[in-house]
XYZ file of C-alpha atoms in Angstrom:
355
model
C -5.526 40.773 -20.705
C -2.620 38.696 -21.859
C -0.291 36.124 -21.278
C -0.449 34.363 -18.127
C 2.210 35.264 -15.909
C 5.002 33.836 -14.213
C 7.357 33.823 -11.265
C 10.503 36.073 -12.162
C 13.804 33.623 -11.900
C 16.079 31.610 -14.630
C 14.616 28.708 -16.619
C 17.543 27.405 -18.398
C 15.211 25.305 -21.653
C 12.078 24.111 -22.179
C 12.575 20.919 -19.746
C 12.582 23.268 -16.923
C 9.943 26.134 -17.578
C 7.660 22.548 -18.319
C 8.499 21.245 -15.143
C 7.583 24.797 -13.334
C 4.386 24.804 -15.728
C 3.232 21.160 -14.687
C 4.179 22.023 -10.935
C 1.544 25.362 -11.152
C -0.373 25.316 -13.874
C -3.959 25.073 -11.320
C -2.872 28.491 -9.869
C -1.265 30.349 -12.942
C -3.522 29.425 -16.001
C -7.383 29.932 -15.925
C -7.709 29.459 -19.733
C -7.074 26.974 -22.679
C -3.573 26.292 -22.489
C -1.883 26.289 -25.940
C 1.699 24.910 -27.000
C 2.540 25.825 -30.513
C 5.537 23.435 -31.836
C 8.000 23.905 -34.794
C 11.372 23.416 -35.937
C 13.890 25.893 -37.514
C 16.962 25.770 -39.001
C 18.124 29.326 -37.619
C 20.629 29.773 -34.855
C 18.674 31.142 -31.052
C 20.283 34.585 -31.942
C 19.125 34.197 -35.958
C 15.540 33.272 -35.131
C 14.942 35.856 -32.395
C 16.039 38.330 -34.932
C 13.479 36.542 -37.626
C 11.136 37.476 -34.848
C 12.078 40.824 -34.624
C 12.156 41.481 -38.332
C 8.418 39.891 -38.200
C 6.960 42.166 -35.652
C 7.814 40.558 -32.376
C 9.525 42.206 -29.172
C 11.654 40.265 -26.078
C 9.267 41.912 -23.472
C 11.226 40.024 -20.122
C 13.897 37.747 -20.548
C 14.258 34.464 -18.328
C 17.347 33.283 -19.423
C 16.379 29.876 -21.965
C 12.721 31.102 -21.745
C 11.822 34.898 -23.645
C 7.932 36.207 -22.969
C 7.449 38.096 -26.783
C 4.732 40.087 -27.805
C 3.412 40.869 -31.270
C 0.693 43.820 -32.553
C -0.787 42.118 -34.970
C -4.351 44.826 -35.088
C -6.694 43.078 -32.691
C -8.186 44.521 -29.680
C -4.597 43.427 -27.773
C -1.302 42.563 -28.812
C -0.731 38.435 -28.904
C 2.054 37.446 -25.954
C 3.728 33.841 -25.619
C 6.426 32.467 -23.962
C 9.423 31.285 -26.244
C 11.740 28.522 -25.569
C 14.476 27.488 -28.116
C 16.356 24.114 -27.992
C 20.433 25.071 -28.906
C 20.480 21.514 -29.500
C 17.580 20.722 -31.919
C 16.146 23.670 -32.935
C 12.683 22.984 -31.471
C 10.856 25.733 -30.707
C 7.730 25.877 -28.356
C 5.277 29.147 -28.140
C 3.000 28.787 -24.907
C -0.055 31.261 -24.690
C -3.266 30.860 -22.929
C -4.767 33.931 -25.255
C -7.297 32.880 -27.808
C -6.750 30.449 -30.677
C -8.669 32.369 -33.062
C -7.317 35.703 -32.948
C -4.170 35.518 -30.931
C -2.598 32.243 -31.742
C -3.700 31.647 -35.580
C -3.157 35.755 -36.581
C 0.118 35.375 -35.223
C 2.694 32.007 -34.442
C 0.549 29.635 -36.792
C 1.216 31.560 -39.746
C 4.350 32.747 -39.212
C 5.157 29.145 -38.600
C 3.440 28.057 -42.155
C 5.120 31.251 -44.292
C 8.453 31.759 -43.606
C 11.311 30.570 -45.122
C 13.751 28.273 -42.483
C 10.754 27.535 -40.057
C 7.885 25.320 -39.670
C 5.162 23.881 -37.773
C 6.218 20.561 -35.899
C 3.797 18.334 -38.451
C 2.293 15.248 -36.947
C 1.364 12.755 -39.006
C -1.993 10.740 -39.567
C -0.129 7.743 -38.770
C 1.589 9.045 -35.454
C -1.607 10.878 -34.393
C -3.233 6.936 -34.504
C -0.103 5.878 -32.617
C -0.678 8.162 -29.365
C -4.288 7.227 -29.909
C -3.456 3.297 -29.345
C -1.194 4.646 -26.522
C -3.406 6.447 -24.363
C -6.487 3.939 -24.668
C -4.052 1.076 -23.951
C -3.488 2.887 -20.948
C -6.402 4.433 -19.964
C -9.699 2.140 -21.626
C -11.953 5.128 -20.625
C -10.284 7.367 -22.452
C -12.979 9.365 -25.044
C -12.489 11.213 -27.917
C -14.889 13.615 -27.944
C -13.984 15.427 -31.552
C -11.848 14.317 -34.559
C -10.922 15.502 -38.043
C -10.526 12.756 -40.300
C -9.494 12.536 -44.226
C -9.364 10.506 -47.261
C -7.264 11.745 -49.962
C -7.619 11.291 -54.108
C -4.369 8.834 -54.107
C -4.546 6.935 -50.952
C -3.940 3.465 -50.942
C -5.826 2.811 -47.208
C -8.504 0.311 -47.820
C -12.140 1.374 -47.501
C -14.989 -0.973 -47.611
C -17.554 1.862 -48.698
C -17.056 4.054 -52.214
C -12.942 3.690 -51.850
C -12.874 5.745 -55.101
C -14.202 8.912 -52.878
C -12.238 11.268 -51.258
C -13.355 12.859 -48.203
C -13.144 14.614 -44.724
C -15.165 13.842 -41.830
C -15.451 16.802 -39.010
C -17.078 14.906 -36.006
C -18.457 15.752 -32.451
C -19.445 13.096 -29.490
C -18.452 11.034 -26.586
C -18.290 7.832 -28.684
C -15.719 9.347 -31.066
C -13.207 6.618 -30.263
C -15.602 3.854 -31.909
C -17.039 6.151 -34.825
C -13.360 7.333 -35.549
C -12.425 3.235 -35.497
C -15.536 2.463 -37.668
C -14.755 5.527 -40.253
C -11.373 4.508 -40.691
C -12.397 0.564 -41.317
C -15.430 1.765 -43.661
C -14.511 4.673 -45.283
C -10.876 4.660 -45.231
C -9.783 8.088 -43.418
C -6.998 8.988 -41.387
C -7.250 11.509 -38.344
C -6.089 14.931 -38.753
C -7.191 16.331 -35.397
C -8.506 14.805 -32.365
C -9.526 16.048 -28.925
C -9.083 13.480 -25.801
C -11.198 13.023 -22.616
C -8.848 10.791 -20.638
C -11.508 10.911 -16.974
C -9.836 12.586 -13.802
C -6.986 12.802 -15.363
C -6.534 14.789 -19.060
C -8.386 17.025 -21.710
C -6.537 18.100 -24.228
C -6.559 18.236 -28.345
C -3.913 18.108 -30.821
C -3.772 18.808 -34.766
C -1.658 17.819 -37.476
C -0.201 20.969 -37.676
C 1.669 20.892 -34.029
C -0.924 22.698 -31.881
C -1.679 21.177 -28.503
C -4.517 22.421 -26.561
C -5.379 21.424 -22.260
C -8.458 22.179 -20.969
C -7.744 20.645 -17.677
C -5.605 18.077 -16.594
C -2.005 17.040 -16.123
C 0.274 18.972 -18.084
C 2.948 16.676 -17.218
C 1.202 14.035 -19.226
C 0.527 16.319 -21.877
C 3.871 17.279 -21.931
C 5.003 13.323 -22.434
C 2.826 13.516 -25.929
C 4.606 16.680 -27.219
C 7.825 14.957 -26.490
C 7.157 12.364 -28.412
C 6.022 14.333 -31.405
C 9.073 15.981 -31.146
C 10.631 12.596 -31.095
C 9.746 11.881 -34.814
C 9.804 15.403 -35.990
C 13.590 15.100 -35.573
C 13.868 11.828 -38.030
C 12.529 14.457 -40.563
C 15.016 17.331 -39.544
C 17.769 14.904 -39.662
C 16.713 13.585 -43.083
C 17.257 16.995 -44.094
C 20.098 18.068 -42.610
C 21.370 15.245 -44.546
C 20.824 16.929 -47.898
C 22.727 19.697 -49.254
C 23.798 21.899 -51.644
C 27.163 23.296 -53.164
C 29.176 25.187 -56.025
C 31.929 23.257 -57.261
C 35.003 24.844 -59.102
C 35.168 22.927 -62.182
C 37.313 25.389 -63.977
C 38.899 28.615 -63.361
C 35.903 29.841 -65.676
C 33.449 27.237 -64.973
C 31.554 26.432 -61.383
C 28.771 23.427 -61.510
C 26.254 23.221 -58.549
C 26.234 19.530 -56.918
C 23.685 18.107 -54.345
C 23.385 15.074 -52.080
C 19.270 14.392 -52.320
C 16.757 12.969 -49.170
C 15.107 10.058 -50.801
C 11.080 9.407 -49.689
C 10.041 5.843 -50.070
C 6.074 5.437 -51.471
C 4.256 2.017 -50.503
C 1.479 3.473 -53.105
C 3.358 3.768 -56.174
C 3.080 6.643 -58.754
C 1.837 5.555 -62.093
C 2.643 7.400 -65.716
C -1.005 8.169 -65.992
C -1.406 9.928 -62.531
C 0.988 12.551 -63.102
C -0.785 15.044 -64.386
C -3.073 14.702 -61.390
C 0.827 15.082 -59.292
C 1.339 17.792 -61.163
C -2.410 19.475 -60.399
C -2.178 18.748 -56.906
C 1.273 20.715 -56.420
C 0.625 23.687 -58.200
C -3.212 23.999 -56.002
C -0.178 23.946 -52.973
C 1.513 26.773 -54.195
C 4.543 25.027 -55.930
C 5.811 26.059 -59.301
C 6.939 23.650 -61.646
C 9.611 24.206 -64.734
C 11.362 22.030 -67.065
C 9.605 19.119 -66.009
C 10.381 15.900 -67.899
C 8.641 12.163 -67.848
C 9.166 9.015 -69.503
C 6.435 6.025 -69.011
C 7.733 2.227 -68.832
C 9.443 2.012 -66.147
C 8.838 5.452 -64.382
C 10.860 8.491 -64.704
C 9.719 11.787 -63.452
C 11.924 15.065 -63.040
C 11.118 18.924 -62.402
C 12.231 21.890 -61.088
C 10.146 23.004 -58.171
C 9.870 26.613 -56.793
C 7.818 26.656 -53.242
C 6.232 30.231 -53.813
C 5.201 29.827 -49.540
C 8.782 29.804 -48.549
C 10.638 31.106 -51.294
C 13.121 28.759 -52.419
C 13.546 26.042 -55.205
C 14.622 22.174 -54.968
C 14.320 19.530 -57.743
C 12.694 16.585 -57.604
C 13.360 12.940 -59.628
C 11.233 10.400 -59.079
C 10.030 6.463 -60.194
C 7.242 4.347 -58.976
C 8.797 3.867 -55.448
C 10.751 6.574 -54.837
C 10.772 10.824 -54.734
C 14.248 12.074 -54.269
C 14.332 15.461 -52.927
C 17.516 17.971 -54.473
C 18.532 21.110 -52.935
C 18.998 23.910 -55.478
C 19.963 26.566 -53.769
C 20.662 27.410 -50.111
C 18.130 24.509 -48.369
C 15.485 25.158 -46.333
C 14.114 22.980 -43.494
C 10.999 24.348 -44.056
C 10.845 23.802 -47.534
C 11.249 20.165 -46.664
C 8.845 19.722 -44.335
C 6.570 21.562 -46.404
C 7.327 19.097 -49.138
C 7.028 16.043 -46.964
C 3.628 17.009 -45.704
C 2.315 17.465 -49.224
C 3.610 13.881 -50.523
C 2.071 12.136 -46.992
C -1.259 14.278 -47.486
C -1.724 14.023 -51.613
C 0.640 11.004 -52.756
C 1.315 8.253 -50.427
C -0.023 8.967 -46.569
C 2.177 5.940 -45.614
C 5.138 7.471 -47.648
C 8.767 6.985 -45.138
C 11.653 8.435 -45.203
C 14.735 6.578 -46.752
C 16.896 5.275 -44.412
C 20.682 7.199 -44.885
């Protein structure tokens, strides 16, 4: 069995195949309904050919919205419905087919591994913001299961064994309190948490962009993606702020120039944790040459080649401050990438730099 199906007419973007969603979800879904977010840098016609050239097929076409299917070995090819924002490269993947075969042997890594794409990452801080949000407005609100983590560098405050890292996987009605409690004693940050809101919303949501209703108003769920979305974009702007050029220095000569994103730390890098920097990037897959320190007042530089989405940046950095370089054609995903890793291993209340 796959996708659910829908009515045949025009949805010109995502605003309106939501809408039709919200309006019939009790009559067209019986399932889990999962929306898988990301960002790309790719034009619509560039990324539905990086589909293509990954395995997908356009199976029926309704004009902003594209049902695609993908063989990926298991007992029945994965389908989703596609939408693609012409205006900032948001890209949604709906499916009510299984999480663990369809959805994460299929759109989640994808997502993750290729070069120009990624998953729309939320944030432990922003994940504690909708929290606050949807108790404030609903005090019955439950969480019923969270995923919570304390990382090696963190600066959050823990009144039991600070020095630990750790991650929490928790199940119960009184998740709201224990999450609370866990974060005040032992110092983690949510990574995934699923929401009871009574008579009116189920759903769960991960770090990693994945939103999953079990019942409920989709509308509402709907206003939570959009706000993800929201702060997704300060990242994608950030990037599209950097760049990357040849410049004709001579008629035998060219020199490469680049115009950095800048990532402000509130827990500052010291000398004597940079081998431990340096540890914790190559167990994510990075590859670092030429790299160069001084200790005083802190210096930091490397050449850094993402071996998940195949490109290279360079990096200089001081105690408050990780400048990001392009070094060859950038890569939004690359960034992201990047930006995750700092938040999740360096600083988890590291900002962006203003332009």
């Amino acid at each position: 069995m796959g996708v659910f199906e829908v009515e045949p007419q025009e949805f010109p973007d995502r605003v309106s195949f939501n809408h039709y969603l919200a309006e019939h979800y009790d009559t067209l879904i019986e399932n889990d309904l999962y929306v898988i977010a990301g960002l790309t840098e790719y034009s619509r016609e560039d990324f539905l050919d990086l589909l293509r050239d990954s395995g997908y097929e356009i199976v029926e076409d309704y004009g902003g919205i594209q049902k695609i299917r993908c063989d990926y070995g298991g007992d029945q090819p994965a389908e989703f419905y596609l939408s693609y924002d012409v205006e900032d490269n948001v890209i949604l993947f709906y499916t009510d087919m299984r999480k663990t075969e369809e959805v994460e042997n299929t759109i989640e890594p994808f997502l993750e591994n290729k070069p120009g794409v990624h998953y729309l990452y939320i944030s432990p801080s922003l994940l504690q913001d909708i929290r606050e949000k949807i108790v404030s407005e609903d005090p019955a609100t439950e969480i019923t299961e969270f995923v919570a983590k304390r990382t090696e560098r963190t600066d959050t405050s823990a009144r039991f064994r600070p020095e630990e890292w750790r991650t929490i996987n928790y199940y119960g009605r009184d998740g709201l309190e224990s999450l609370r409690e866990m974060e005040e004693h032992y110092g983690v940050l949510p990574r995934i948490m699923a929401f009871n809101v009574p008579g009116d919303l189920c759903f769960r949501i991960n770090h990693k962009g994945v939103f999953k209703l079990k019942n409920g108003s989709l509308k509402r769920l709907f206003k939570h993606i959009e706000t993800c979305i929201e702060e997704a974009l300060k990242v994608k702007q950030a990037y599209e702020r950097t760049d990357f050029e040849m410049i004709t220095a001579s008629a035998q000569l060219e020199v490469p120039t680049s115009e950095p994103a800048a990532i402000t730390l509130n827990n500052r890098i010291r000398y004597h944790e940079l081998d431990g920097l340096k540890d914790s990037m190559q167990d994510r897959d990075y590859v670092l040459v030429g790299s160069y320190s001084e200790e005083g007042s802190l210096y930091f530089t490397t050449e850094v080649i993402d071996q998940v989405k195949n490109s290279t940046f360079r990096i200089k950095a001081n105690e408050d401050q990780i400048r990001v370089f392009p070094q060859d054609e950038s890569n939004l995903g690359t960034f992201y990438r990047f930006y995750e890793f700092i938040q999740d291993s360096v600083d988890e209340s590291a900002e962006l730099a203003p332009a």
